[in-house]
PDB file of C-alpha atoms in Angstrom:
ATOM      1  CA  UNK N 931     -22.424  14.913   3.213  1.00 70.00           C
ATOM      2  CA  UNK N 932     -19.668  15.096   5.481  1.00 81.00           C
ATOM      3  CA  UNK N 933     -17.008  17.940   6.626  1.00 90.00           C
ATOM      4  CA  UNK N 934     -13.858  18.041   8.255  1.00 92.00           C
ATOM      5  CA  UNK N 935     -15.276  19.262  11.268  1.00 91.00           C
ATOM      6  CA  UNK N 936     -17.107  16.047  11.684  1.00 86.00           C
ATOM      7  CA  UNK N 937     -13.925  14.568  12.021  1.00 88.00           C
ATOM      8  CA  UNK N 938     -12.664  16.931  14.840  1.00 92.00           C
ATOM      9  CA  UNK N 939     -10.352  17.665  12.237  1.00 94.00           C
ATOM     10  CA  UNK N 940      -9.170  21.752  12.467  1.00 95.00           C
ATOM     11  CA  UNK N 941      -7.262  23.307   8.950  1.00 95.00           C
ATOM     12  CA  UNK N 942      -6.743  26.364  10.936  1.00 93.00           C
ATOM     13  CA  UNK N 943      -8.092  28.308   8.426  1.00 91.00           C
ATOM     14  CA  UNK N 944      -5.212  27.409   6.373  1.00 90.00           C
ATOM     15  CA  UNK N 945      -5.425  26.939   2.623  1.00 83.00           C
ATOM     16  CA  UNK N 946      -3.535  25.141  -0.384  1.00 84.00           C
ATOM     17  CA  UNK N 947      -3.689  21.389  -1.643  1.00 88.00           C
ATOM     18  CA  UNK N 948      -2.091  20.227   1.174  1.00 91.00           C
ATOM     19  CA  UNK N 949      -1.676  21.314   5.232  1.00 94.00           C
ATOM     20  CA  UNK N 950      -0.335  19.794   8.155  1.00 95.00           C
ATOM     21  CA  UNK N 951      -2.660  20.174  11.263  1.00 95.00           C
ATOM     22  CA  UNK N 952      -3.615  18.764  14.533  1.00 94.00           C
ATOM     23  CA  UNK N 953      -3.802  15.389  14.735  1.00 92.00           C
ATOM     24  CA  UNK N 954      -7.764  15.104  16.774  1.00 90.00           C
ATOM     25  CA  UNK N 955      -6.514  11.462  17.655  1.00 84.00           C
ATOM     26  CA  UNK N 956      -3.177  11.343  18.982  1.00 87.00           C
ATOM     27  CA  UNK N 957      -1.743  14.811  19.580  1.00 87.00           C
ATOM     28  CA  UNK N 958      -3.934  15.773  23.054  1.00 85.00           C
ATOM     29  CA  UNK N 959      -2.790  12.251  24.416  1.00 82.00           C
ATOM     30  CA  UNK N 960       1.251  12.763  22.561  1.00 79.00           C
ATOM     31  CA  UNK N 961       4.389  14.325  24.424  1.00 82.00           C
ATOM     32  CA  UNK N 962       5.171  16.624  22.045  1.00 85.00           C
ATOM     33  CA  UNK N 963       1.406  17.329  21.453  1.00 86.00           C
ATOM     34  CA  UNK N 964       1.857  20.510  19.625  1.00 90.00           C
ATOM     35  CA  UNK N 965       3.713  19.136  16.484  1.00 91.00           C
ATOM     36  CA  UNK N 966       1.384  19.346  13.541  1.00 93.00           C
ATOM     37  CA  UNK N 967       1.692  16.021  12.350  1.00 90.00           C
ATOM     38  CA  UNK N 968      -2.298  15.308  10.077  1.00 93.00           C
ATOM     39  CA  UNK N 969      -0.864  15.453   6.267  1.00 92.00           C
ATOM     40  CA  UNK N 970      -4.607  17.388   4.973  1.00 94.00           C
ATOM     41  CA  UNK N 971      -4.821  16.811   0.650  1.00 91.00           C
ATOM     42  CA  UNK N 972      -8.089  19.256   0.359  1.00 91.00           C
ATOM     43  CA  UNK N 973      -7.673  18.416  -3.103  1.00 87.00           C
ATOM     44  CA  UNK N 974      -8.365  14.607  -2.837  1.00 85.00           C
ATOM     45  CA  UNK N 975      -9.875  15.394   0.879  1.00 89.00           C
ATOM     46  CA  UNK N 976      -7.540  12.718   2.975  1.00 89.00           C
ATOM     47  CA  UNK N 977      -5.621  12.609   5.733  1.00 89.00           C
ATOM     48  CA  UNK N 978      -3.058  10.351   7.313  1.00 87.00           C
ATOM     49  CA  UNK N 979      -1.261  10.882  10.962  1.00 86.00           C
ATOM     50  CA  UNK N 980       2.332  10.732  10.674  1.00 85.00           C
ATOM     51  CA  UNK N 981       2.517   9.556  13.945  1.00 82.00           C
ATOM     52  CA  UNK N 982      -0.620   7.277  14.768  1.00 81.00           C
ATOM     53  CA  UNK N 983      -0.921   6.132  10.918  1.00 74.00           C
ATOM     54  CA  UNK N 984      -4.974   7.566  11.369  1.00 82.00           C
ATOM     55  CA  UNK N 985      -5.864   7.458   7.937  1.00 81.00           C
ATOM     56  CA  UNK N 986      -9.014   8.841   6.368  1.00 84.00           C
ATOM     57  CA  UNK N 987     -10.828  10.673   4.573  1.00 87.00           C
ATOM     58  CA  UNK N 988     -14.496  12.545   3.843  1.00 88.00           C
ATOM     59  CA  UNK N 989     -15.773  10.190   1.588  1.00 77.00           C
ATOM     60  CA  UNK N 990     -16.635   8.153   4.518  1.00 66.00           C
ATOM     61  CA  UNK N 991     -13.299   5.564   4.503  1.00 71.00           C
ATOM     62  CA  UNK N 992     -10.992   5.412   7.459  1.00 72.00           C
ATOM     63  CA  UNK N 993      -7.846   2.938   6.351  1.00 78.00           C
ATOM     64  CA  UNK N 994      -5.406   1.600   9.158  1.00 82.00           C
ATOM     65  CA  UNK N 995      -1.247   1.751   7.835  1.00 84.00           C
ATOM     66  CA  UNK N 996       0.254  -1.812   8.355  1.00 90.00           C
ATOM     67  CA  UNK N 997       3.699  -1.982  10.237  1.00 88.00           C
ATOM     68  CA  UNK N 998       5.779  -3.300   7.694  1.00 92.00           C
ATOM     69  CA  UNK N 999       9.455  -4.349   8.308  1.00 87.00           C
ATOM     70  CA  UNK N1000      10.897  -6.537   5.103  1.00 79.00           C
ATOM     71  CA  UNK N1001      14.032  -8.632   6.037  1.00 74.00           C
ATOM     72  CA  UNK N1002      17.013  -8.513   5.036  1.00 69.00           C
ATOM     73  CA  UNK N1003      17.493 -11.504   3.964  1.00 85.00           C
ATOM     74  CA  UNK N1004      15.202 -13.619   2.321  1.00 94.00           C
ATOM     75  CA  UNK N1005      15.122 -17.209   1.914  1.00 95.00           C
ATOM     76  CA  UNK N1006      17.240 -19.388  -1.032  1.00 96.00           C
ATOM     77  CA  UNK N1007      14.155 -20.957  -1.130  1.00 96.00           C
ATOM     78  CA  UNK N1008      11.689 -17.716  -2.320  1.00 96.00           C
ATOM     79  CA  UNK N1009      15.296 -16.504  -3.330  1.00 97.00           C
ATOM     80  CA  UNK N1010      15.497 -19.613  -6.210  1.00 97.00           C
ATOM     81  CA  UNK N1011      10.891 -19.039  -7.234  1.00 96.00           C
ATOM     82  CA  UNK N1012      11.794 -15.385  -8.038  1.00 97.00           C
ATOM     83  CA  UNK N1013      15.223 -16.331 -10.070  1.00 97.00           C
ATOM     84  CA  UNK N1014      12.928 -18.520 -11.650  1.00 96.00           C
ATOM     85  CA  UNK N1015      11.559 -15.701 -13.540  1.00 95.00           C
ATOM     86  CA  UNK N1016      14.795 -13.829 -13.816  1.00 97.00           C
ATOM     87  CA  UNK N1017      14.010 -11.050 -10.699  1.00 98.00           C
ATOM     88  CA  UNK N1018      17.672 -11.467  -9.018  1.00 97.00           C
ATOM     89  CA  UNK N1019      18.111 -10.564  -5.265  1.00 96.00           C
ATOM     90  CA  UNK N1020      19.163  -7.615  -5.680  1.00 96.00           C
ATOM     91  CA  UNK N1021      15.690  -6.451  -7.441  1.00 97.00           C
ATOM     92  CA  UNK N1022      13.827  -7.894  -3.921  1.00 97.00           C
ATOM     93  CA  UNK N1023      16.577  -5.691  -1.787  1.00 95.00           C
ATOM     94  CA  UNK N1024      15.577  -2.443  -4.415  1.00 95.00           C
ATOM     95  CA  UNK N1025      11.401  -3.498  -3.317  1.00 96.00           C
ATOM     96  CA  UNK N1026      11.778  -3.943  -0.382  1.00 96.00           C
ATOM     97  CA  UNK N1027      10.384  -7.782  -1.334  1.00 97.00           C
ATOM     98  CA  UNK N1028       9.767  -9.648   2.728  1.00 96.00           C
ATOM     99  CA  UNK N1029       9.192 -12.636   3.579  1.00 95.00           C
ATOM    100  CA  UNK N1030       7.591 -14.168   7.689  1.00 93.00           C
ATOM    101  CA  UNK N1031       4.488 -15.459   9.658  1.00 94.00           C
ATOM    102  CA  UNK N1032       1.010 -14.493   8.544  1.00 94.00           C
ATOM    103  CA  UNK N1033      -2.185 -15.496   9.979  1.00 93.00           C
ATOM    104  CA  UNK N1034      -4.041 -17.268   6.088  1.00 94.00           C
ATOM    105  CA  UNK N1035      -7.583 -17.516   5.276  1.00 91.00           C
ATOM    106  CA  UNK N1036      -7.730 -19.734   3.244  1.00 90.00           C
ATOM    107  CA  UNK N1037      -6.389 -21.762   5.369  1.00 91.00           C
ATOM    108  CA  UNK N1038      -6.938 -20.485   9.071  1.00 92.00           C
ATOM    109  CA  UNK N1039      -3.585 -21.106  10.386  1.00 95.00           C
ATOM    110  CA  UNK N1040      -0.258 -18.419  10.250  1.00 96.00           C
ATOM    111  CA  UNK N1041       2.081 -19.660   7.127  1.00 97.00           C
ATOM    112  CA  UNK N1042       5.363 -18.246   5.925  1.00 96.00           C
ATOM    113  CA  UNK N1043       4.332 -15.708   3.421  1.00 95.00           C
ATOM    114  CA  UNK N1044       6.062 -13.850   0.515  1.00 96.00           C
ATOM    115  CA  UNK N1045       5.480  -9.838   1.526  1.00 96.00           C
ATOM    116  CA  UNK N1046       4.482  -7.182  -0.911  1.00 97.00           C
ATOM    117  CA  UNK N1047       3.935  -3.474   0.209  1.00 97.00           C
ATOM    118  CA  UNK N1048       2.942  -0.986  -1.559  1.00 96.00           C
ATOM    119  CA  UNK N1049       4.039   2.841  -1.800  1.00 94.00           C
ATOM    120  CA  UNK N1050       2.385   5.287  -1.874  1.00 89.00           C
ATOM    121  CA  UNK N1051       3.879   9.172  -1.524  1.00 82.00           C
ATOM    122  CA  UNK N1052       6.621   7.640   0.860  1.00 86.00           C
ATOM    123  CA  UNK N1053       5.087   5.816   3.414  1.00 87.00           C
ATOM    124  CA  UNK N1054       3.382   1.391   3.146  1.00 92.00           C
ATOM    125  CA  UNK N1055      -0.383   1.794   3.066  1.00 91.00           C
ATOM    126  CA  UNK N1056      -0.920  -2.127   2.270  1.00 95.00           C
ATOM    127  CA  UNK N1057       0.771  -5.358   2.852  1.00 97.00           C
ATOM    128  CA  UNK N1058       0.431  -8.320   0.011  1.00 97.00           C
ATOM    129  CA  UNK N1059       0.632 -11.749   1.267  1.00 96.00           C
ATOM    130  CA  UNK N1060       1.030 -14.793  -0.352  1.00 96.00           C
ATOM    131  CA  UNK N1061       2.468 -17.850   0.856  1.00 95.00           C
ATOM    132  CA  UNK N1062       3.875 -21.651  -0.407  1.00 92.00           C
ATOM    133  CA  UNK N1063       0.561 -22.453  -2.133  1.00 93.00           C
ATOM    134  CA  UNK N1064      -0.562 -19.190  -3.820  1.00 91.00           C
ATOM    135  CA  UNK N1065      -3.187 -18.480  -1.032  1.00 94.00           C
ATOM    136  CA  UNK N1066      -3.066 -14.393  -0.696  1.00 94.00           C
ATOM    137  CA  UNK N1067      -5.013 -12.062   1.271  1.00 95.00           C
ATOM    138  CA  UNK N1068      -4.103  -8.042   1.843  1.00 95.00           C
ATOM    139  CA  UNK N1069      -3.449  -6.067   5.394  1.00 94.00           C
ATOM    140  CA  UNK N1070      -6.251  -5.406   7.478  1.00 87.00           C
ATOM    141  CA  UNK N1071      -8.616  -2.542   6.355  1.00 84.00           C
ATOM    142  CA  UNK N1072      -5.901  -0.647   4.690  1.00 90.00           C
ATOM    143  CA  UNK N1073      -6.001   1.460   1.452  1.00 88.00           C
ATOM    144  CA  UNK N1074      -5.923  -0.319  -1.895  1.00 90.00           C
ATOM    145  CA  UNK N1075      -3.914   0.964  -4.529  1.00 92.00           C
ATOM    146  CA  UNK N1076      -1.648   0.598  -7.749  1.00 95.00           C
ATOM    147  CA  UNK N1077       1.028  -1.507  -6.393  1.00 97.00           C
ATOM    148  CA  UNK N1078       5.229   0.800  -8.665  1.00 96.00           C
ATOM    149  CA  UNK N1079       2.626   3.427  -6.733  1.00 94.00           C
ATOM    150  CA  UNK N1080       4.966   6.240  -6.716  1.00 94.00           C
ATOM    151  CA  UNK N1081       6.602   4.822  -9.504  1.00 95.00           C
ATOM    152  CA  UNK N1082       4.397   7.181 -12.305  1.00 93.00           C
ATOM    153  CA  UNK N1083       5.074   9.861 -13.617  1.00 90.00           C
ATOM    154  CA  UNK N1084       3.700  12.950 -14.975  1.00 80.00           C
ATOM    155  CA  UNK N1085       6.115  13.228 -18.048  1.00 85.00           C
ATOM    156  CA  UNK N1086       5.416   9.652 -19.494  1.00 85.00           C
ATOM    157  CA  UNK N1087       1.325   9.508 -21.429  1.00 89.00           C
ATOM    158  CA  UNK N1088       2.252   6.052 -20.854  1.00 92.00           C
ATOM    159  CA  UNK N1089       1.404   3.602 -17.820  1.00 94.00           C
ATOM    160  CA  UNK N1090       2.203  -0.048 -18.549  1.00 95.00           C
ATOM    161  CA  UNK N1091      -0.516  -2.000 -15.825  1.00 95.00           C
ATOM    162  CA  UNK N1092       0.557  -5.526 -14.721  1.00 94.00           C
ATOM    163  CA  UNK N1093      -2.011  -8.003 -13.358  1.00 91.00           C
ATOM    164  CA  UNK N1094       0.304  -9.594 -10.390  1.00 93.00           C
ATOM    165  CA  UNK N1095       3.668  -8.036  -8.611  1.00 97.00           C
ATOM    166  CA  UNK N1096       5.692 -10.939  -9.622  1.00 96.00           C
ATOM    167  CA  UNK N1097       5.012  -9.257 -13.513  1.00 96.00           C
ATOM    168  CA  UNK N1098       5.734  -5.546 -12.202  1.00 97.00           C
ATOM    169  CA  UNK N1099       9.503  -6.555 -10.911  1.00 98.00           C
ATOM    170  CA  UNK N1100      10.298  -8.026 -14.031  1.00 97.00           C
ATOM    171  CA  UNK N1101       9.734  -5.092 -15.568  1.00 97.00           C
ATOM    172  CA  UNK N1102      11.189  -3.527 -13.715  1.00 97.00           C
ATOM    173  CA  UNK N1103      13.893  -6.274 -13.429  1.00 97.00           C
ATOM    174  CA  UNK N1104      14.887  -5.375 -17.142  1.00 97.00           C
ATOM    175  CA  UNK N1105      14.382  -1.738 -17.031  1.00 96.00           C
ATOM    176  CA  UNK N1106      11.795  -0.486 -16.210  1.00 95.00           C
ATOM    177  CA  UNK N1107      11.670   2.108 -13.780  1.00 93.00           C
ATOM    178  CA  UNK N1108       8.647   4.240 -14.008  1.00 94.00           C
ATOM    179  CA  UNK N1109       5.610   4.623 -15.165  1.00 95.00           C
ATOM    180  CA  UNK N1110       4.729   0.199 -14.188  1.00 96.00           C
ATOM    181  CA  UNK N1111       1.968  -0.929 -12.154  1.00 96.00           C
ATOM    182  CA  UNK N1112       0.098  -3.110 -10.950  1.00 96.00           C
ATOM    183  CA  UNK N1113      -3.408  -3.827  -9.541  1.00 93.00           C
ATOM    184  CA  UNK N1114      -3.710  -4.716  -6.485  1.00 92.00           C
ATOM    185  CA  UNK N1115      -6.315  -7.604  -7.422  1.00 88.00           C
ATOM    186  CA  UNK N1116      -5.055  -8.785 -10.393  1.00 81.00           C
ATOM    187  CA  UNK N1117      -7.387  -9.299 -13.546  1.00 74.00           C
ATOM    188  CA  UNK N1118     -10.663 -10.060 -13.018  1.00 69.00           C
ATOM    189  CA  UNK N1119     -12.439 -13.367 -13.665  1.00 66.00           C
ATOM    190  CA  UNK N1120     -13.419 -13.852 -17.840  1.00 64.00           C
ATOM    191  CA  UNK N1121     -17.097 -14.788 -15.744  1.00 64.00           C
ATOM    192  CA  UNK N1122     -17.546 -11.310 -13.732  1.00 61.00           C
ATOM    193  CA  UNK N1123     -19.903  -9.744 -14.521  1.00 60.00           C
ATOM    194  CA  UNK N1124     -19.253  -6.693 -11.733  1.00 61.00           C
ATOM    195  CA  UNK N1125     -16.718  -4.946 -12.031  1.00 63.00           C
ATOM    196  CA  UNK N1126     -17.580  -2.033  -9.334  1.00 61.00           C
ATOM    197  CA  UNK N1127     -15.601  -3.795  -6.309  1.00 62.00           C
ATOM    198  CA  UNK N1128     -12.157  -4.306  -8.981  1.00 69.00           C
ATOM    199  CA  UNK N1129     -11.131  -1.937 -10.182  1.00 74.00           C
ATOM    200  CA  UNK N1130     -13.146   0.806  -6.779  1.00 73.00           C
ATOM    201  CA  UNK N1131      -9.399   1.661  -5.928  1.00 78.00           C
ATOM    202  CA  UNK N1132      -8.613   3.581  -8.894  1.00 77.00           C
ATOM    203  CA  UNK N1133     -12.339   5.929  -7.688  1.00 62.00           C
TER     204      UNK N1133
END
């Protein structure tokens, strides 16, 4: 079992679920080298640097946080696509839905895509890209989590789980603002025999 010292993280004797310490990845090369930008969750044994986006955990997994800036004005054809599904421009703006070019491995070329940012604790940890032919991909080496993660609360016994981001946006449109999420990879095939990878993000 690896420890924080294996990743050169010094908790400085601090206790508590959330602690802030120096980031071993970027502190030495930053002008303000003494700023404690690494947030460590000692309960989940994970960390995230608010300066260099270094993310990881003692389970051995490390993630890259994608850079994301949503376009403030979506093209008319994209707005029509969502309008036909009953989703307004206001809902798209509220959830920072973007649009722009991305390399799509399925067709081996750069295409324009709708972009769905995955927020976790107020930060974009992943982005799903969908082109006009329904080809999809996610940000490289990014963390997978529920779409709508930050809309979960601890005050309800019910959690509505969708199988796609447009379904989530539809529920948001009709008034469900909390305790709704979507799985990041859609529902598994009815013929699937192994669900491990589909639900690995829940671990």
